[in-house]
Amino acid sequence: MSAKEILQNYVAKTISLTDEQFDYFFSHFKPQSFKKGQAIITAGDRVNCEYFVTSGCLKAFYINDDLKMFILQFAMPTWWASDFDALYSGNVATIGLDCITDAEVLCLTNADREKLCKEIHAIEHFFRWRTNKGYVASQKRLLSFMNNDTKHRYEELLAQYPELYNLVPKQLIAAYLGVSRETLSRLYNS
Amino acid sequence: MSAKEILQNYVAKTISLTDEQFDYFFSHFKPQSFKKGQAIITAGDRVNCEYFVTSGCLKAFYINDDLKMFILQFAMPTWWASDFDALYSGNVATIGLDCITDAEVLCLTNADREKLCKEIHAIEHFFRWRTNKGYVASQKRLLSFMNNDTKHRYEELLAQYPELYNLVPKQLIAAYLGVSRETLSRLYNS
DNA sequence: GGTTTTATGTGATGTAGGTCACTTTATGAA
DNA sequence: TTCATAAAGTGACCTACATCACATAAAACC
């Protein structure tokens, strides 16, 4: 399936666009390819775009003063990723976005998203629902963090994304769960 | 300031509506008053509304199998609260919403929100931005959870909402921070 | 005001997970 | 195939926080 078709299928789950409307919508996206390990957003950068993943796997992460990394999101195909705080507010990035594998994305600028939202009411609706879903998911993760122990959250993650198990280093899974790699290692070797 | 004015000021920060448009928008909100301790949403209920707080303070919370409470949000004036997952998906509530103090809210049904979003493009824009802000705030809280220790998060919370210190029992602050009340007590008595 | 809840403080003790140090195993590039 | 680098496993030890138990204080209610 082409990047265009992946996006079209994804959009069709929320709104109905004519082919002409979708073509117009799609014309604002810029396809980009990245190699494993490449950075898409680096902390300190200005952020102009959000990225729709069509293949591969990204990580959105924060690095604290002690150089410890925390992963906010693994972005798989049909996921959106960016430093949304920086993107919306115009501040420089505090979140990095890197490729865990070779990856292809569709890049949409903030200005184009706002233009599209203004021009086509259905597209504003689409982006509202996308963020709604993200918000609910984020709340759920927060709750899981407060409520569940590491083992539980680890199993939860793998149940939701079994492919991560072979795809990403265990270190990164630990950084997503918010524990040290040693703790995660001990968790499933006992 | 009346509830209507509070909402109008809040909306005006994101979009411009004519007085007629705002009156129409406002006509869909139902003012409700609650007493301290009253429940607005109880886990297991169907959820039809979201609530815009105009006075008082609410808590949105989850109670786990061990009857331990976790607070997702303290909702102060101009904050929106509900079980958004239940509201959007039609599932029954897993989140409760209670009044910490006497409170007044404006109640908007899911159906009316969607109707308003469809009828008036600017209103869809407004709700998109509201959720954007919520999403970014939720991500930040998640990061703070992973990155910072309890003391840091406690000071962060009080810096952001100093009024909480005298307004809500320390137990609830502990439930927001995700620690036991004993730990919180020891934290600021040393 | 007096009585019953509810909230808070504090000691003793247990435990999950962190950190450091080192070893072992993969992965990748020349 | 070999060497270099990154990832993963593991022991020893430490710390933040949980839990339980009980004491005290503050609200709330008749």
CSV table of C-alpha atoms (C1' of nucleotides) in Angstrom, one decimal:
chain,number,residue,atom,x,y,z
A,1,MET,CA,0.0,0.0,0.0
A,2,SER,CA,1.3,3.4,-0.9
A,3,ALA,CA,1.8,6.2,1.6
A,4,LYS,CA,-1.1,8.0,0.0
A,5,GLU,CA,-3.4,5.0,0.4
A,6,ILE,CA,-2.3,4.5,4.1
A,7,LEU,CA,-3.2,8.1,4.8
A,8,GLN,CA,-6.5,7.9,2.8
A,9,ASN,CA,-7.6,4.8,4.7
A,10,TYR,CA,-6.7,6.4,8.0
A,11,VAL,CA,-8.6,9.6,7.2
A,12,ALA,CA,-11.6,7.7,6.0
A,13,LYS,CA,-12.1,6.2,9.4
A,14,THR,CA,-13.1,9.6,10.7
A,15,ILE,CA,-14.4,11.7,7.9
A,16,SER,CA,-15.7,11.4,4.3
A,17,LEU,CA,-13.7,13.4,1.7
A,18,THR,CA,-14.3,13.3,-2.1
A,19,ASP,CA,-11.3,12.1,-4.1
A,20,GLU,CA,-10.7,15.7,-5.2
A,21,GLN,CA,-10.7,16.9,-1.6
A,22,PHE,CA,-8.4,14.1,-0.5
A,23,ASP,CA,-6.0,14.9,-3.4
A,24,TYR,CA,-6.0,18.5,-2.3
A,25,PHE,CA,-5.4,17.5,1.3
A,26,PHE,CA,-2.6,15.1,0.3
A,27,SER,CA,-0.9,17.7,-1.8
A,28,HIS,CA,0.2,19.5,1.4
A,29,PHE,CA,2.1,16.5,2.7
A,30,LYS,CA,5.7,16.0,1.9
A,31,PRO,CA,7.0,12.4,1.8
A,32,GLN,CA,10.3,11.9,3.5
A,33,SER,CA,12.6,8.9,4.0
A,34,PHE,CA,14.9,8.4,6.9
A,35,LYS,CA,17.5,5.9,7.9
A,36,LYS,CA,17.6,4.0,11.1
A,37,GLY,CA,19.1,6.2,13.8
A,38,GLN,CA,18.5,9.5,12.0
A,39,ALA,CA,17.0,12.4,13.9
A,40,ILE,CA,13.9,14.0,12.6
A,41,ILE,CA,13.5,16.6,15.4
A,42,THR,CA,16.4,17.5,17.8
A,43,ALA,CA,15.8,19.3,21.1
A,44,GLY,CA,16.5,23.0,20.6
A,45,ASP,CA,15.2,23.0,17.0
A,46,ARG,CA,12.3,25.1,15.8
A,47,VAL,CA,9.5,22.7,15.0
A,48,ASN,CA,7.5,23.3,11.8
A,49,CYS,CA,5.9,20.0,11.0
A,50,GLU,CA,4.1,17.0,12.3
A,51,TYR,CA,4.8,13.6,10.8
A,52,PHE,CA,2.4,10.8,9.8
A,53,VAL,CA,4.3,7.5,9.8
A,54,THR,CA,3.7,5.3,6.8
A,55,SER,CA,6.5,2.8,7.5
A,56,GLY,CA,9.0,2.0,10.1
A,57,CYS,CA,9.1,3.0,13.7
A,58,LEU,CA,10.0,6.3,15.4
A,59,LYS,CA,10.5,7.3,19.0
A,60,ALA,CA,9.5,10.6,20.6
A,61,PHE,CA,11.7,11.1,23.7
A,62,TYR,CA,12.8,13.5,26.3
A,63,ILE,CA,16.3,13.6,27.7
A,64,ASN,CA,16.7,15.1,31.2
A,65,ASP,CA,19.6,16.9,32.8
A,66,ASP,CA,21.2,13.6,33.8
A,67,LEU,CA,21.1,12.5,30.2
A,68,LYS,CA,18.5,9.9,31.1
A,69,MET,CA,16.0,9.2,28.2
A,70,PHE,CA,12.3,8.9,28.6
A,71,ILE,CA,10.2,7.7,25.7
A,72,LEU,CA,6.8,9.4,25.3
A,73,GLN,CA,5.7,7.4,22.2
A,74,PHE,CA,6.7,4.7,19.8
A,75,ALA,CA,5.3,5.9,16.5
A,76,MET,CA,4.3,3.1,14.2
A,77,PRO,CA,2.5,3.3,10.8
A,78,THR,CA,-0.6,5.5,11.0
A,79,TRP,CA,0.6,7.3,14.1
A,80,TRP,CA,1.3,11.0,14.2
A,81,ALA,CA,4.4,12.3,15.9
A,82,SER,CA,6.0,15.6,16.6
A,83,ASP,CA,6.8,17.8,19.6
A,84,PHE,CA,3.3,19.1,19.7
A,85,ASP,CA,3.9,21.6,22.4
A,86,ALA,CA,6.7,23.2,20.4
A,87,LEU,CA,4.7,22.9,17.2
A,88,TYR,CA,1.6,24.7,18.6
A,89,SER,CA,3.3,27.2,20.8
A,90,GLY,CA,6.3,28.1,18.5
A,91,ASN,CA,8.8,27.3,21.3
A,92,VAL,CA,11.9,25.3,20.5
A,93,ALA,CA,11.7,21.6,20.8
A,94,THR,CA,12.2,19.9,24.1
A,95,ILE,CA,11.2,16.5,22.7
A,96,GLY,CA,13.3,14.7,20.1
A,97,LEU,CA,12.1,12.5,17.3
A,98,ASP,CA,14.4,9.7,16.0
A,99,CYS,CA,14.1,6.7,13.7
A,100,ILE,CA,14.3,3.3,15.4
A,101,THR,CA,14.2,1.7,12.0
A,102,ASP,CA,14.4,3.0,8.5
A,103,ALA,CA,11.2,5.0,8.2
A,104,GLU,CA,8.9,6.9,5.8
A,105,VAL,CA,6.8,9.7,6.9
A,106,LEU,CA,4.4,12.3,5.5
A,107,CYS,CA,5.3,15.7,6.7
A,108,LEU,CA,2.7,18.4,7.2
A,109,THR,CA,3.6,21.9,8.3
A,110,ASN,CA,1.8,23.7,11.1
A,111,ALA,CA,0.8,26.5,8.7
A,112,ASP,CA,-0.6,24.0,6.1
A,113,ARG,CA,-2.6,22.1,8.8
A,114,GLU,CA,-4.2,25.4,10.0
A,115,LYS,CA,-4.9,26.4,6.4
A,116,LEU,CA,-6.5,23.1,5.6
A,117,CYS,CA,-8.6,23.2,8.8
A,118,LYS,CA,-9.8,26.6,7.9
A,119,GLU,CA,-10.6,25.8,4.3
A,120,ILE,CA,-12.3,22.4,4.8
A,121,HIS,CA,-14.5,22.0,7.9
A,122,ALA,CA,-14.3,18.2,7.7
A,123,ILE,CA,-10.5,18.4,8.0
A,124,GLU,CA,-10.8,20.5,11.2
A,125,HIS,CA,-13.2,17.8,12.4
A,126,PHE,CA,-10.6,15.1,11.5
A,127,PHE,CA,-7.9,16.8,13.5
A,128,ARG,CA,-10.1,17.4,16.4
A,129,TRP,CA,-10.9,13.7,16.6
A,130,ARG,CA,-7.3,12.7,16.2
A,131,THR,CA,-6.3,14.8,19.2
A,132,ASN,CA,-9.3,13.6,21.2
A,133,LYS,CA,-8.0,10.0,20.7
A,134,GLY,CA,-4.5,11.1,21.7
A,135,TYR,CA,-5.7,12.8,24.8
A,136,VAL,CA,-7.7,9.8,26.0
A,137,ALA,CA,-4.7,7.5,25.3
A,138,SER,CA,-2.4,9.8,27.2
A,139,GLN,CA,-4.8,9.9,30.2
A,140,LYS,CA,-4.9,6.1,30.2
A,141,ARG,CA,-1.2,5.9,30.1
A,142,LEU,CA,-0.9,8.3,33.1
A,143,LEU,CA,-3.4,6.2,35.0
A,144,SER,CA,-1.6,3.0,34.2
A,145,PHE,CA,1.6,4.7,35.4
A,146,MET,CA,0.1,5.5,38.8
A,147,ASN,CA,-1.9,2.3,39.2
A,148,ASN,CA,0.2,-0.5,37.8
A,149,ASP,CA,3.6,-1.9,38.6
A,150,THR,CA,6.3,-2.2,36.0
A,151,LYS,CA,5.6,-5.8,35.0
A,152,HIS,CA,1.9,-5.1,34.4
A,153,ARG,CA,2.8,-2.1,32.2
A,154,TYR,CA,5.4,-4.1,30.3
A,155,GLU,CA,2.8,-6.8,29.5
A,156,GLU,CA,0.3,-4.1,28.6
A,157,LEU,CA,2.7,-2.6,26.2
A,158,LEU,CA,3.6,-5.9,24.5
A,159,ALA,CA,-0.1,-6.9,24.3
A,160,GLN,CA,-0.8,-3.7,22.5
A,161,TYR,CA,2.3,-3.7,20.2
A,162,PRO,CA,3.7,-7.3,20.0
A,163,GLU,CA,5.9,-6.2,17.2
A,164,LEU,CA,7.9,-3.9,19.5
A,165,TYR,CA,9.4,-7.0,21.2
A,166,ASN,CA,11.6,-7.8,18.2
A,167,LEU,CA,11.8,-4.4,16.8
A,168,VAL,CA,13.2,-2.2,19.5
A,169,PRO,CA,16.1,-2.6,22.0
A,170,LYS,CA,14.9,-3.5,25.5
A,171,GLN,CA,16.6,-0.4,26.7
A,172,LEU,CA,14.1,1.7,24.9
A,173,ILE,CA,11.2,-0.3,26.2
A,174,ALA,CA,12.6,0.4,29.7
A,175,ALA,CA,12.8,4.1,28.8
A,176,TYR,CA,9.1,3.9,27.8
A,177,LEU,CA,8.1,2.1,31.0
A,178,GLY,CA,10.1,4.6,33.1
A,179,VAL,CA,12.4,2.0,34.7
A,180,SER,CA,16.1,1.2,34.4
A,181,ARG,CA,17.1,-1.4,31.8
A,182,GLU,CA,18.5,-3.5,34.6
A,183,THR,CA,15.1,-3.6,36.3
A,184,LEU,CA,13.4,-4.6,33.0
A,185,SER,CA,15.9,-7.3,32.4
A,186,ARG,CA,15.4,-8.8,35.8
A,187,LEU,CA,11.6,-8.6,35.3
A,188,TYR,CA,11.4,-11.2,32.6
A,189,ASN,CA,14.4,-13.3,33.7
A,190,SER,CA,12.7,-14.6,36.8
B,1,MET,CA,-18.7,37.6,36.9
B,2,SER,CA,-21.5,35.4,35.7
B,3,ALA,CA,-21.1,31.9,34.5
B,4,LYS,CA,-22.0,33.1,31.0
B,5,GLU,CA,-19.3,35.8,31.1
B,6,ILE,CA,-16.7,33.3,32.4
B,7,LEU,CA,-17.4,31.1,29.4
B,8,GLN,CA,-17.5,34.0,27.0
B,9,ASN,CA,-14.1,35.3,28.1
B,10,TYR,CA,-12.7,31.8,27.9
B,11,VAL,CA,-14.0,31.2,24.4
B,12,ALA,CA,-12.8,34.6,23.2
B,13,LYS,CA,-9.2,33.6,23.9
B,14,THR,CA,-9.4,31.1,21.0
B,15,ILE,CA,-12.1,32.3,18.6
B,16,SER,CA,-14.2,35.3,17.7
B,17,LEU,CA,-17.9,34.8,17.9
B,18,THR,CA,-20.6,37.4,17.3
B,19,ASP,CA,-22.9,38.0,20.4
B,20,GLU,CA,-25.6,36.2,18.6
B,21,GLN,CA,-23.4,33.2,17.9
B,22,PHE,CA,-22.2,33.2,21.4
B,23,ASP,CA,-25.8,33.4,22.8
B,24,TYR,CA,-26.7,30.5,20.5
B,25,PHE,CA,-23.7,28.5,21.7
B,26,PHE,CA,-24.4,29.3,25.4
B,27,SER,CA,-28.1,28.3,25.0
B,28,HIS,CA,-26.9,24.7,24.8
B,29,PHE,CA,-25.3,24.8,28.2
B,30,LYS,CA,-27.2,23.9,31.3
B,31,PRO,CA,-26.1,25.5,34.5
B,32,GLN,CA,-25.9,23.2,37.5
B,33,SER,CA,-25.0,23.6,41.2
B,34,PHE,CA,-23.5,21.0,43.4
B,35,LYS,CA,-22.7,20.7,47.1
B,36,LYS,CA,-19.3,19.8,48.4
B,37,GLY,CA,-18.9,16.0,48.3
B,38,GLN,CA,-21.6,15.5,45.7
B,39,ALA,CA,-20.8,13.2,42.7
B,40,ILE,CA,-21.4,14.4,39.2
B,41,ILE,CA,-20.2,11.3,37.5
B,42,THR,CA,-20.1,7.9,39.2
B,43,ALA,CA,-18.1,4.9,37.7
B,44,GLY,CA,-20.5,2.6,35.9
B,45,ASP,CA,-22.8,5.5,34.7
B,46,ARG,CA,-23.4,6.4,31.1
B,47,VAL,CA,-21.8,9.7,30.5
B,48,ASN,CA,-23.7,12.2,28.4
B,49,CYS,CA,-22.1,15.5,29.3
B,50,GLU,CA,-18.9,17.4,29.7
B,51,TYR,CA,-18.7,20.1,32.4
B,52,PHE,CA,-17.2,23.6,32.3
B,53,VAL,CA,-16.4,24.7,35.8
B,54,THR,CA,-17.5,28.3,36.7
B,55,SER,CA,-16.9,28.1,40.4
B,56,GLY,CA,-15.5,25.7,43.0
B,57,CYS,CA,-13.3,22.8,42.5
B,58,LEU,CA,-13.9,19.2,41.2
B,59,LYS,CA,-11.8,16.1,41.2
B,60,ALA,CA,-11.7,13.6,38.3
B,61,PHE,CA,-10.5,10.3,39.8
B,62,TYR,CA,-10.0,6.6,39.2
B,63,ILE,CA,-10.5,4.0,41.9
B,64,ASN,CA,-8.6,0.7,41.4
B,65,ASP,CA,-9.5,-2.8,42.6
B,66,ASP,CA,-7.8,-2.2,45.9
B,67,LEU,CA,-10.0,0.9,46.4
B,68,LYS,CA,-7.0,3.2,46.1
B,69,MET,CA,-7.9,6.5,44.5
B,70,PHE,CA,-5.8,8.3,41.8
B,71,ILE,CA,-6.6,11.8,40.8
B,72,LEU,CA,-6.4,12.7,37.2
B,73,GLN,CA,-7.3,16.3,37.4
B,74,PHE,CA,-8.4,19.0,39.8
B,75,ALA,CA,-10.9,21.0,37.8
B,76,MET,CA,-10.9,24.7,38.8
B,77,PRO,CA,-12.9,27.5,37.1
B,78,THR,CA,-12.5,27.6,33.3
B,79,TRP,CA,-11.5,23.9,33.3
B,80,TRP,CA,-13.4,21.3,31.5
B,81,ALA,CA,-14.0,17.9,33.1
B,82,SER,CA,-15.7,14.6,32.3
B,83,ASP,CA,-14.8,11.0,31.6
B,84,PHE,CA,-13.8,11.9,28.1
B,85,ASP,CA,-13.1,8.3,27.1
B,86,ALA,CA,-16.6,7.3,28.2
B,87,LEU,CA,-18.1,10.4,26.7
B,88,TYR,CA,-16.6,9.9,23.3
B,89,SER,CA,-16.8,6.1,23.1
B,90,GLY,CA,-20.2,5.6,24.6
B,91,ASN,CA,-18.8,3.2,27.2
B,92,VAL,CA,-19.8,3.5,30.8
B,93,ALA,CA,-17.7,5.7,33.1
B,94,THR,CA,-14.5,4.4,34.7
B,95,ILE,CA,-13.6,7.8,36.0
B,96,GLY,CA,-15.6,9.6,38.7
B,97,LEU,CA,-16.2,13.3,39.0
B,98,ASP,CA,-16.8,14.7,42.5
B,99,CYS,CA,-17.1,18.2,44.1
B,100,ILE,CA,-14.3,19.0,46.5
B,101,THR,CA,-16.1,22.3,47.3
B,102,ASP,CA,-19.5,23.6,46.5
B,103,ALA,CA,-19.4,24.1,42.7
B,104,GLU,CA,-21.2,25.5,39.7
B,105,VAL,CA,-20.8,24.1,36.3
B,106,LEU,CA,-22.1,24.5,32.8
B,107,CYS,CA,-23.2,21.2,31.4
B,108,LEU,CA,-22.9,20.4,27.6
B,109,THR,CA,-24.1,17.2,26.2
B,110,ASN,CA,-22.0,15.2,23.7
B,111,ALA,CA,-24.8,15.5,21.1
B,112,ASP,CA,-25.0,19.2,21.5
B,113,ARG,CA,-21.2,19.6,21.2
B,114,GLU,CA,-21.2,17.6,18.0
B,115,LYS,CA,-24.2,19.6,16.7
B,116,LEU,CA,-22.5,22.9,17.5
B,117,CYS,CA,-19.2,21.8,15.9
B,118,LYS,CA,-21.0,20.8,12.8
B,119,GLU,CA,-23.1,24.0,12.6
B,120,ILE,CA,-20.4,26.5,13.4
B,121,HIS,CA,-16.9,25.9,12.0
B,122,ALA,CA,-15.3,28.3,14.6
B,123,ILE,CA,-16.7,26.2,17.4
B,124,GLU,CA,-15.1,23.0,16.0
B,125,HIS,CA,-11.9,25.0,15.9
B,126,PHE,CA,-12.4,26.0,19.5
B,127,PHE,CA,-12.9,22.5,20.7
B,128,ARG,CA,-9.9,21.3,18.7
B,129,TRP,CA,-7.7,23.8,20.5
B,130,ARG,CA,-9.1,23.0,23.8
B,131,THR,CA,-8.2,19.3,23.3
B,132,ASN,CA,-4.8,20.3,21.9
B,133,LYS,CA,-4.0,22.1,25.1
B,134,GLY,CA,-5.3,19.2,27.2
B,135,TYR,CA,-3.2,16.8,25.3
B,136,VAL,CA,0.0,18.8,25.7
B,137,ALA,CA,-0.7,19.2,29.4
B,138,SER,CA,-1.2,15.5,29.8
B,139,GLN,CA,2.0,14.7,28.0
B,140,LYS,CA,3.9,17.1,30.3
B,141,ARG,CA,2.4,15.5,33.4
B,142,LEU,CA,3.4,12.1,32.1
B,143,LEU,CA,7.0,13.3,31.6
B,144,SER,CA,7.1,14.9,35.0
B,145,PHE,CA,5.9,11.6,36.4
B,146,MET,CA,8.7,9.7,34.8
B,147,ASN,CA,11.4,12.3,35.4
B,148,ASN,CA,10.8,14.0,38.7
B,149,ASP,CA,10.6,12.8,42.2
B,150,THR,CA,7.6,13.3,44.5
B,151,LYS,CA,8.9,16.4,46.2
B,152,HIS,CA,9.6,18.1,42.8
B,153,ARG,CA,6.1,17.2,41.5
B,154,TYR,CA,4.5,18.5,44.8
B,155,GLU,CA,6.2,21.8,44.4
B,156,GLU,CA,5.4,22.0,40.7
B,157,LEU,CA,1.7,21.4,41.6
B,158,LEU,CA,1.6,24.1,44.3
B,159,ALA,CA,3.5,26.5,42.1
B,160,GLN,CA,0.8,26.1,39.4
B,161,TYR,CA,-2.2,26.0,41.7
B,162,PRO,CA,-1.3,27.7,45.1
B,163,GLU,CA,-4.9,27.8,46.0
B,164,LEU,CA,-5.0,24.0,46.2
B,165,TYR,CA,-2.9,24.1,49.4
B,166,ASN,CA,-5.7,25.4,51.5
B,167,LEU,CA,-8.6,24.1,49.4
B,168,VAL,CA,-8.1,20.4,49.2
B,169,PRO,CA,-7.1,17.7,51.8
B,170,LYS,CA,-3.5,16.6,51.6
B,171,GLN,CA,-4.8,13.1,51.0
B,172,LEU,CA,-6.1,14.2,47.6
B,173,ILE,CA,-2.9,15.9,46.7
B,174,ALA,CA,-1.1,12.7,47.5
B,175,ALA,CA,-3.6,10.9,45.2
B,176,TYR,CA,-2.8,13.4,42.5
B,177,LEU,CA,0.9,12.9,42.9
B,178,GLY,CA,0.5,9.1,43.0
B,179,VAL,CA,2.0,8.6,46.5
B,180,SER,CA,0.6,7.5,49.8
B,181,ARG,CA,-0.6,10.3,52.2
B,182,GLU,CA,2.0,9.2,54.7
B,183,THR,CA,4.8,9.8,52.2
B,184,LEU,CA,3.5,13.3,51.4
B,185,SER,CA,3.1,14.1,55.0
B,186,ARG,CA,6.8,13.2,55.7
B,187,LEU,CA,7.9,15.1,52.7
B,188,TYR,CA,7.0,18.6,54.0
B,189,ASN,CA,7.7,17.7,57.7
B,190,SER,CA,11.4,17.4,57.3
C,1,DG,C1',-21.0,21.6,73.3
C,2,DG,C1',-20.2,17.0,72.8
C,3,DT,C1',-19.7,13.1,69.8
C,4,DT,C1',-18.6,10.9,65.6
C,5,DT,C1',-16.1,11.0,61.5
C,6,DT,C1',-12.4,12.4,58.7
C,7,DA,C1',-7.8,14.1,58.1
C,8,DT,C1',-3.1,14.2,59.5
C,9,DG,C1',1.4,12.9,61.8
C,10,DT,C1',4.8,9.5,63.0
C,11,DG,C1',7.3,5.1,64.1
C,12,DA,C1',8.7,0.4,62.5
C,13,DT,C1',9.4,-2.5,58.9
C,14,DG,C1',9.2,-4.5,54.1
C,15,DT,C1',10.1,-4.1,49.1
C,16,DA,C1',10.5,-2.5,44.3
C,17,DG,C1',13.4,-0.4,41.8
C,18,DG,C1',17.9,2.5,41.3
C,19,DT,C1',22.9,2.6,40.8
C,20,DC,C1',27.4,0.9,40.1
C,21,DA,C1',30.5,-2.5,38.4
C,22,DC,C1',31.5,-6.1,35.7
C,23,DT,C1',30.6,-9.9,32.3
C,24,DT,C1',28.4,-11.8,28.3
C,25,DT,C1',26.2,-11.6,24.0
C,26,DA,C1',24.7,-9.3,19.6
C,27,DT,C1',25.3,-6.3,15.9
C,28,DG,C1',27.7,-4.0,12.3
C,29,DA,C1',31.4,-2.1,9.7
C,30,DA,C1',36.0,-2.7,7.6
D,1,DT,C1',36.5,-13.0,9.8
D,2,DT,C1',37.8,-9.8,12.9
D,3,DC,C1',37.4,-6.0,15.6
D,4,DA,C1',34.6,-2.3,17.7
D,5,DT,C1',30.6,-0.9,19.6
D,6,DA,C1',26.2,-1.3,21.5
D,7,DA,C1',22.9,-4.2,24.0
D,8,DA,C1',21.8,-7.3,27.6
D,9,DG,C1',22.4,-10.1,32.0
D,10,DT,C1',23.7,-10.2,36.9
D,11,DG,C1',25.5,-9.5,41.6
D,12,DA,C1',25.9,-6.2,45.6
D,13,DC,C1',24.2,-2.6,47.8
D,14,DC,C1',21.2,1.6,48.6
D,15,DT,C1',17.1,4.5,48.8
D,16,DA,C1',12.4,6.1,48.2
D,17,DC,C1',8.3,4.8,49.1
D,18,DA,C1',4.5,1.5,50.7
D,19,DT,C1',2.1,-0.6,54.4
D,20,DC,C1',0.5,-1.2,59.0
D,21,DA,C1',-0.4,0.5,63.4
D,22,DC,C1',-1.5,3.8,66.3
D,23,DA,C1',-1.8,8.7,68.1
D,24,DT,C1',-3.5,13.3,67.5
D,25,DA,C1',-6.1,17.0,65.6
D,26,DA,C1',-9.5,19.0,63.1
D,27,DA,C1',-14.1,19.1,60.9
D,28,DA,C1',-18.9,18.0,60.6
D,29,DC,C1',-23.2,16.8,62.6
D,30,DC,C1',-26.8,16.2,66.0
